[in-house]
Short mmCIF file of C-alpha atoms and ligand atoms in Angstrom, two decimals:
data_model
loop_
_atom_site.label_atom_id
_atom_site.label_comp_id
_atom_site.label_asym_id
_atom_site.label_seq_id
_atom_site.Cartn_x
_atom_site.Cartn_y
_atom_site.Cartn_z
CA MET A 6 14.68 58.39 132.95
CA SER A 7 15.79 61.55 131.22
CA ALA A 8 17.14 64.19 133.59
CA GLU A 9 16.14 66.97 131.24
CA ASN A 10 12.52 65.96 131.20
CA THR A 11 12.15 65.80 134.95
CA SER A 12 14.09 68.97 135.69
CA ASN A 13 11.89 70.86 133.23
CA GLN A 14 8.96 70.23 135.46
CA GLU A 15 10.48 71.32 138.74
CA LYS A 16 12.85 74.24 139.24
CA SER A 17 15.79 73.40 141.48
CA SER A 18 18.34 75.45 143.32
CA ILE A 19 21.93 74.38 142.93
CA LEU A 20 25.09 75.36 144.78
CA ILE A 21 28.19 75.34 142.56
CA ILE A 22 31.41 74.88 144.52
CA TYR A 23 34.36 75.91 142.38
CA THR A 24 37.59 74.41 143.72
CA GLY A 25 39.76 75.01 140.63
CA GLY A 26 41.14 72.71 137.93
CA THR A 27 41.66 73.09 134.21
CA ILE A 28 38.00 74.02 133.65
CA GLY A 29 38.63 77.52 135.06
CA MET A 30 42.29 77.93 134.15
CA VAL A 31 43.76 80.63 131.92
CA GLU A 32 47.14 80.86 130.23
CA ASP A 33 49.83 82.90 131.94
CA PRO A 34 50.87 85.30 129.13
CA LYS A 35 54.55 85.14 130.22
CA THR A 36 55.08 81.41 130.67
CA GLY A 37 52.20 80.04 128.57
CA SER A 38 51.35 77.61 131.41
CA LEU A 39 47.82 77.16 132.73
CA GLU A 40 46.88 78.70 136.08
CA PRO A 41 43.63 78.53 138.07
CA PHE A 42 41.38 81.59 137.67
CA ASP A 43 38.21 82.83 139.35
CA PHE A 44 34.65 81.66 138.89
CA GLU A 45 33.37 84.89 137.32
CA HIS A 46 35.73 84.35 134.40
CA LEU A 47 34.35 80.83 134.02
CA VAL A 48 30.75 82.05 133.98
CA ASP A 49 31.58 84.66 131.33
CA HIS A 50 32.24 81.78 128.97
CA VAL A 51 28.95 80.05 129.71
CA PRO A 52 26.27 82.66 128.98
CA GLU A 53 23.72 79.81 129.11
CA LEU A 54 24.15 79.80 132.91
CA LYS A 55 22.68 83.29 133.16
CA GLU A 56 19.50 82.10 131.48
CA ALA A 57 19.49 78.69 133.19
CA LYS A 58 16.11 77.40 134.24
CA HIS A 59 17.54 76.44 137.63
CA LEU A 60 18.63 78.87 140.27
CA TYR A 61 22.27 78.64 141.08
CA THR A 62 24.66 80.22 143.51
CA SER A 63 28.40 79.76 143.60
CA ILE A 64 31.09 79.57 146.22
CA GLN A 65 34.73 79.43 145.24
CA PHE A 66 37.92 78.19 146.84
CA ASN A 67 40.28 81.09 147.33
CA PRO A 68 42.65 80.66 145.58
CA PRO A 69 41.28 78.01 143.21
CA LEU A 70 43.56 74.97 143.19
CA ASP A 71 45.12 72.63 140.70
CA SER A 72 43.72 69.32 141.95
CA SER A 73 47.18 67.88 142.59
CA GLN A 74 47.28 70.31 145.55
CA ILE A 75 44.00 69.03 146.99
CA GLY A 76 44.04 66.88 150.11
CA PRO A 77 42.04 65.92 153.21
CA GLN A 78 41.69 69.50 154.47
CA ASP A 79 40.16 70.56 151.17
CA TRP A 80 37.82 67.57 151.19
CA ALA A 81 36.73 68.68 154.66
CA LYS A 82 36.09 72.18 153.28
CA MET A 83 33.96 70.73 150.48
CA ALA A 84 32.06 68.47 152.90
CA LYS A 85 31.46 71.42 155.23
CA THR A 86 30.22 73.61 152.39
CA VAL A 87 27.73 70.90 151.43
CA ALA A 88 26.70 70.35 155.07
CA ASP A 89 26.31 74.08 155.84
CA ASN A 90 24.11 74.57 152.77
CA TYR A 91 22.38 71.21 152.77
CA ASP A 92 18.89 72.44 153.60
CA THR A 93 19.02 75.44 151.26
CA TYR A 94 19.83 73.65 148.00
CA ASP A 95 18.42 70.72 146.04
CA GLY A 96 21.80 69.66 144.70
CA PHE A 97 25.50 70.47 144.58
CA VAL A 98 27.95 70.71 141.69
CA ILE A 99 31.65 70.64 142.51
CA LEU A 100 34.03 71.95 139.85
CA HIS A 101 37.36 70.23 140.33
CA GLY A 102 40.55 69.36 138.48
CA THR A 103 40.49 65.96 136.84
CA ASP A 104 43.80 64.68 138.21
CA THR A 105 42.62 63.80 141.70
CA MET A 106 38.87 63.97 141.09
CA ALA A 107 38.38 60.23 141.71
CA TYR A 108 40.03 60.56 145.15
CA THR A 109 37.82 63.53 146.06
CA ALA A 110 34.69 61.73 144.85
CA SER A 111 35.59 58.63 146.87
CA ALA A 112 36.48 60.66 149.97
CA LEU A 113 33.24 62.69 149.90
CA SER A 114 31.15 59.54 149.54
CA PHE A 115 32.46 58.40 152.95
CA MET A 116 32.50 61.85 154.56
CA LEU A 117 28.86 62.69 153.74
CA GLU A 118 27.00 60.04 155.69
CA ASN A 119 23.26 59.70 154.91
CA LEU A 120 23.64 61.93 151.83
CA ASN A 121 20.27 62.24 150.19
CA LYS A 122 20.95 64.94 147.60
CA PRO A 123 23.12 64.92 144.47
CA VAL A 124 26.77 65.95 144.75
CA ILE A 125 27.96 65.98 141.14
CA ILE A 126 31.64 66.53 140.50
CA THR A 127 32.89 67.66 137.12
CA GLY A 128 35.70 69.53 135.40
CA SER A 129 37.26 69.44 131.97
CA GLN A 130 40.28 68.53 129.90
CA LEU A 131 40.37 71.91 128.14
CA PRO A 132 39.81 75.26 129.89
CA ILE A 133 36.36 76.73 129.47
CA GLY A 134 37.79 79.70 127.54
CA ARG A 135 39.19 77.48 124.78
CA PHE A 136 37.23 77.10 121.56
CA ARG A 137 36.91 73.29 121.70
CA THR A 138 36.37 73.11 125.45
CA ASP A 139 34.58 70.15 126.99
CA GLY A 140 33.99 72.21 130.13
CA LYS A 141 30.83 73.95 129.05
CA GLU A 142 29.01 70.74 128.23
CA ASN A 143 30.23 68.99 131.39
CA LEU A 144 29.16 71.90 133.60
CA ILE A 145 25.70 72.26 132.07
CA THR A 146 25.09 68.50 132.20
CA ALA A 147 26.26 68.31 135.83
CA ILE A 148 23.79 71.08 136.74
CA GLU A 149 20.96 69.28 134.92
CA ILE A 150 21.69 66.07 136.84
CA ALA A 151 22.11 67.80 140.21
CA ALA A 152 18.77 69.50 139.57
CA SER A 153 16.81 66.43 138.54
CA LYS A 154 14.09 65.48 140.97
CA ARG A 155 10.68 63.92 140.96
CA ASN A 156 7.99 64.89 143.47
CA ASN A 157 10.69 66.92 145.17
CA ILE A 158 12.93 63.87 145.66
CA ALA A 159 16.39 63.83 144.07
CA ILE A 160 16.85 61.25 141.33
CA VAL A 161 20.60 60.79 141.89
CA PRO A 162 21.19 61.34 145.62
CA GLU A 163 24.84 60.31 145.73
CA VAL A 164 28.38 61.56 145.05
CA CYS A 165 29.05 61.16 141.32
CA ILE A 166 31.49 62.15 138.63
CA CYS A 167 29.84 63.57 135.53
CA PHE A 168 32.21 63.59 132.58
CA GLN A 169 31.61 63.59 128.84
CA ASN A 170 29.35 60.60 128.10
CA TYR A 171 28.93 59.13 131.58
CA LEU A 172 27.61 59.76 135.03
CA LEU A 173 29.65 57.48 137.30
CA ARG A 174 29.41 56.53 140.96
CA GLY A 175 32.11 58.66 142.57
CA ASN A 176 33.70 55.94 144.68
CA ARG A 177 33.91 53.57 141.70
CA SER A 178 35.53 56.06 139.33
CA LYS A 179 39.04 56.25 137.95
CA LYS A 180 40.79 58.79 135.75
CA ILE A 181 41.70 56.71 132.72
CA ASN A 182 42.92 59.19 130.12
CA ALA A 183 45.16 62.23 130.24
CA ASP A 184 44.26 63.42 126.73
CA TYR A 185 40.81 62.35 125.63
CA PHE A 186 37.60 64.04 126.65
CA GLN A 187 36.32 60.71 127.98
CA ALA A 188 38.67 60.91 130.94
CA PHE A 189 36.84 58.75 133.52
CA ASP A 190 35.45 55.28 133.75
CA SER A 191 34.11 52.95 136.38
CA PHE A 192 35.15 49.43 135.48
CA ASN A 193 33.45 47.48 138.23
CA TYR A 194 30.11 49.28 138.27
CA PRO A 195 28.03 50.37 135.27
CA PRO A 196 27.51 54.08 134.53
CA LEU A 197 24.56 55.53 136.42
CA ALA A 198 23.67 57.48 133.30
CA HIS A 199 24.62 57.65 129.64
CA ILE A 200 24.91 61.21 128.45
CA GLY A 201 24.09 61.84 124.83
CA VAL A 202 21.20 63.61 123.18
CA GLU A 203 19.29 62.55 126.28
CA ILE A 204 20.60 62.07 129.80
CA ASP A 205 19.51 58.51 130.41
CA ILE A 206 19.66 57.74 134.11
CA ASN A 207 19.41 54.09 135.08
CA GLU A 208 17.62 54.53 138.38
CA GLU A 209 18.04 50.85 139.25
CA LEU A 210 21.78 51.47 139.65
CA VAL A 211 21.54 54.59 141.78
CA TYR A 212 22.42 54.18 145.48
CA LYS A 213 19.39 54.30 147.70
CA GLN A 214 19.65 55.00 151.40
CA ALA A 215 17.47 52.62 153.43
CA SER A 216 15.69 55.61 155.00
CA VAL A 217 15.91 59.39 155.00
CA LYS A 218 18.11 60.49 157.88
CA PRO A 219 19.84 63.78 158.67
CA LEU A 220 23.19 64.30 156.93
CA ILE A 221 26.15 63.48 159.17
CA PRO A 222 29.29 65.14 157.83
CA HIS A 223 32.69 63.74 158.86
CA TYR A 224 35.68 66.02 158.58
CA ASN A 225 38.60 64.06 160.01
CA MET A 226 40.61 62.11 157.48
CA ASP A 227 43.77 60.39 158.70
CA PRO A 228 46.50 60.80 156.08
CA ASN A 229 48.71 57.99 157.46
CA VAL A 230 47.83 55.54 154.69
CA ILE A 231 49.61 54.68 151.46
CA ALA A 232 49.19 52.72 148.25
CA LEU A 233 51.89 50.13 147.61
CA ARG A 234 52.11 48.83 144.06
CA LEU A 235 53.87 45.47 144.05
CA LEU A 236 56.49 44.97 141.34
CA PRO A 237 58.23 41.80 140.23
CA GLY A 238 61.61 41.93 141.98
CA ILE A 239 60.51 43.81 145.10
CA THR A 240 63.27 43.41 147.69
CA PRO A 241 63.09 42.77 151.45
CA ASP A 242 64.78 46.14 152.05
CA THR A 243 62.18 48.00 150.01
CA LEU A 244 59.30 46.32 151.79
CA LYS A 245 60.94 46.74 155.22
CA GLY A 246 61.47 50.44 154.48
CA ILE A 247 57.82 50.93 153.54
CA LEU A 248 56.48 49.00 156.51
CA SER A 249 58.60 51.03 158.90
CA ILE A 250 57.25 54.45 157.80
CA PRO A 251 56.53 56.27 161.08
CA ASN A 252 52.80 56.40 162.01
CA LEU A 253 51.78 54.26 159.05
CA LYS A 254 48.30 52.85 159.72
CA GLY A 255 46.95 51.47 156.45
CA ILE A 256 48.15 50.17 153.10
CA ALA A 257 46.17 49.57 149.92
CA MET A 258 48.47 46.89 148.51
CA GLU A 259 48.05 46.70 144.74
CA THR A 260 48.66 43.08 143.85
CA PHE A 261 48.72 41.08 140.63
CA GLY A 262 45.58 39.73 138.95
CA VAL A 263 43.08 38.27 141.39
CA GLY A 264 45.15 39.44 144.33
CA ASN A 265 48.40 37.52 143.95
CA ALA A 266 51.78 38.41 145.41
CA PRO A 267 55.14 36.66 145.86
CA SER A 268 54.96 33.73 148.26
CA PHE A 269 58.57 34.08 149.48
CA PRO A 270 58.66 33.45 153.24
CA TRP A 271 60.39 36.83 153.88
CA PHE A 272 57.56 38.61 152.06
CA ILE A 273 54.75 36.94 153.99
CA ASP A 274 56.67 37.22 157.29
CA LEU A 275 57.22 40.96 156.89
CA LEU A 276 53.53 41.52 156.09
CA LYS A 277 52.44 39.38 159.04
CA GLU A 278 54.74 41.27 161.38
CA ALA A 279 53.17 44.54 160.13
CA THR A 280 49.56 43.38 160.53
CA ASP A 281 50.44 42.09 164.03
CA ARG A 282 51.64 45.63 164.83
CA GLY A 283 48.19 46.93 163.80
CA ILE A 284 48.88 48.07 160.22
CA VAL A 285 45.78 47.38 158.13
CA ILE A 286 46.70 45.91 154.73
CA VAL A 287 44.00 45.69 152.07
CA ASN A 288 44.54 43.62 148.95
CA VAL A 289 43.51 45.59 145.85
CA THR A 290 44.10 44.40 142.29
CA GLN A 291 46.37 46.28 139.86
CA CYS A 292 43.93 45.33 137.10
CA MET A 293 41.51 48.01 135.96
CA GLU A 294 38.60 45.60 136.09
CA GLY A 295 37.68 42.57 138.17
CA SER A 296 37.97 41.51 141.76
CA VAL A 297 40.47 40.13 144.25
CA ALA A 298 39.73 36.50 145.16
CA MET A 299 42.32 35.46 147.71
CA ASN A 300 41.30 31.84 148.09
CA ILE A 301 42.09 30.79 144.52
CA TYR A 302 45.90 30.49 144.78
CA ASP A 303 48.28 29.49 147.53
CA THR A 304 49.81 32.97 147.70
CA GLY A 305 46.38 34.42 148.47
CA ASN A 306 45.82 31.96 151.28
CA ALA A 307 49.22 32.76 152.77
CA MET A 308 48.30 36.46 152.75
CA LEU A 309 44.94 35.77 154.40
CA GLU A 310 46.82 33.92 157.13
CA ALA A 311 49.15 36.90 157.46
CA GLY A 312 46.11 39.07 158.32
CA ILE A 313 45.70 40.79 154.95
CA ILE A 314 42.14 41.45 153.96
CA SER A 315 40.48 41.36 150.57
CA GLY A 316 39.44 44.64 148.97
CA TYR A 317 37.34 42.69 146.45
CA ASP A 318 36.71 45.02 143.50
CA ILE A 319 37.35 48.33 145.31
CA THR A 320 39.47 50.94 143.54
CA THR A 321 42.73 52.07 145.13
CA GLU A 322 41.25 55.57 145.38
CA SER A 323 38.33 54.24 147.40
CA ALA A 324 40.41 51.88 149.55
CA ILE A 325 42.77 54.72 150.49
CA THR A 326 40.06 57.27 151.31
CA LYS A 327 37.94 54.67 153.13
CA MET A 328 40.89 53.91 155.43
CA MET A 329 41.57 57.65 155.88
CA TYR A 330 37.93 58.05 156.91
CA LEU A 331 37.85 55.04 159.27
CA PHE A 332 41.14 55.92 160.99
CA GLY A 333 39.99 59.57 161.05
CA GLU A 334 36.94 58.42 163.02
CA GLY A 335 39.36 56.99 165.58
CA TYR A 336 38.64 53.30 165.05
CA GLU A 337 41.16 50.70 166.22
CA PRO A 338 42.79 48.51 163.52
CA ASP A 339 40.45 45.54 164.14
CA LYS A 340 37.40 47.72 163.69
CA VAL A 341 38.92 49.29 160.55
CA ARG A 342 39.53 45.77 159.16
CA GLU A 343 35.94 44.85 159.91
CA TYR A 344 34.58 47.92 158.08
CA MET A 345 37.01 47.47 155.19
CA LYS A 346 35.36 44.10 154.59
CA CYS A 347 31.92 45.73 154.36
CA ASP A 348 30.39 47.72 151.56
CA LEU A 349 29.66 51.06 153.24
CA ILE A 350 28.27 53.18 150.42
CA GLY A 351 28.31 51.19 147.18
CA GLU A 352 32.11 51.21 146.85
CA MET A 353 32.57 47.47 146.43
CA THR A 354 30.85 44.21 145.58
CA ILE A 355 31.51 41.36 147.98
CA HIS A 356 31.47 38.20 145.95
CA ASP A 357 32.72 35.47 148.28
CA THR A 358 32.24 35.38 152.01
CA LYS A 359 34.97 32.74 152.49
CA GLU A 360 37.46 35.61 152.54
CA ASN A 361 35.61 37.42 155.29
N1 LIG B 7 46.03 69.68 136.56
C1 LIG B 7 44.61 69.82 136.39
C2 LIG B 7 43.95 69.53 137.72
O1 LIG B 7 43.72 68.40 138.05
C3 LIG B 7 44.12 68.91 135.34
C4 LIG B 7 42.65 69.01 135.03
O2 LIG B 7 41.87 69.69 135.67
O3 LIG B 7 42.24 68.36 134.06
O4 LIG B 7 43.67 70.44 138.45
#
């Protein structure tokens, strides 16, 4: 399905939410460093927007932010902007810095329950005012996709990242390159669309809600979760220090390969003691691609016995924001563990129920 063809037939109204990021940045004449700038400046560089076939309105974060400043409160602001304007618009485009875009996309996928309209997040590697910018193309393509509908029904009703050649499921995406225009990928789920001369959407891959229900926005995200990347040589003191962080509730533990970790008794004992105290530990692989399978090696089995749960092929970004969401909803650790084992909104593929 080509997004351009469908959107030609039906005019859509789009809300653009400009949060900041390189796409709208300008150079500070004194220091030469890039700083976020306002949306009007951005539009000046995309005259095509003024003649766009779709109607668009914009709302901007004040001040616009570098995405390394963005956190749960900003996600709540984005979710609220979508929720408050949900009935007025056919789709939403969020302009956002690339650095934490995958976290925002993952977070919003959990926060916008029953979402039935496109929320397309994009940005750029070069500011929109620069001659070789990728921002113009990304923005126009994101609008085209957010606008695409058939018989008044959105073709991509989920949170996505649109960047360069791909449309990716938001909660499967990762930033993979700091320099190249192709800055995002989704290793464990195919692109929802290939963007070239045509925008080819593979509708089979798009998330479909079982039925149309009213949007339920969730605004509380509990920040008391961390990612812990295991390293060869990790010491008991390091692990003890991490596990005794005050108020810590959840850990996305990035393990080796298919979910392996040291099998030293002190290591397993410390983890078991933490899970017994109610800390939820999810096993996520350090590999870019592939899934955790904890019943292949002894170390995996020992971790299962210590109460650690498999994150299967979930990204760290998704595991972290899913826990923030579940704890933010006020669930007890056992309930959080239960939900972490389930695919809530297309964020993971459960391949082997023996780990459940
Ligand atoms: N530092 C910028 C940001 O994430 C980088 C970018 O937008 O590409 O806001």
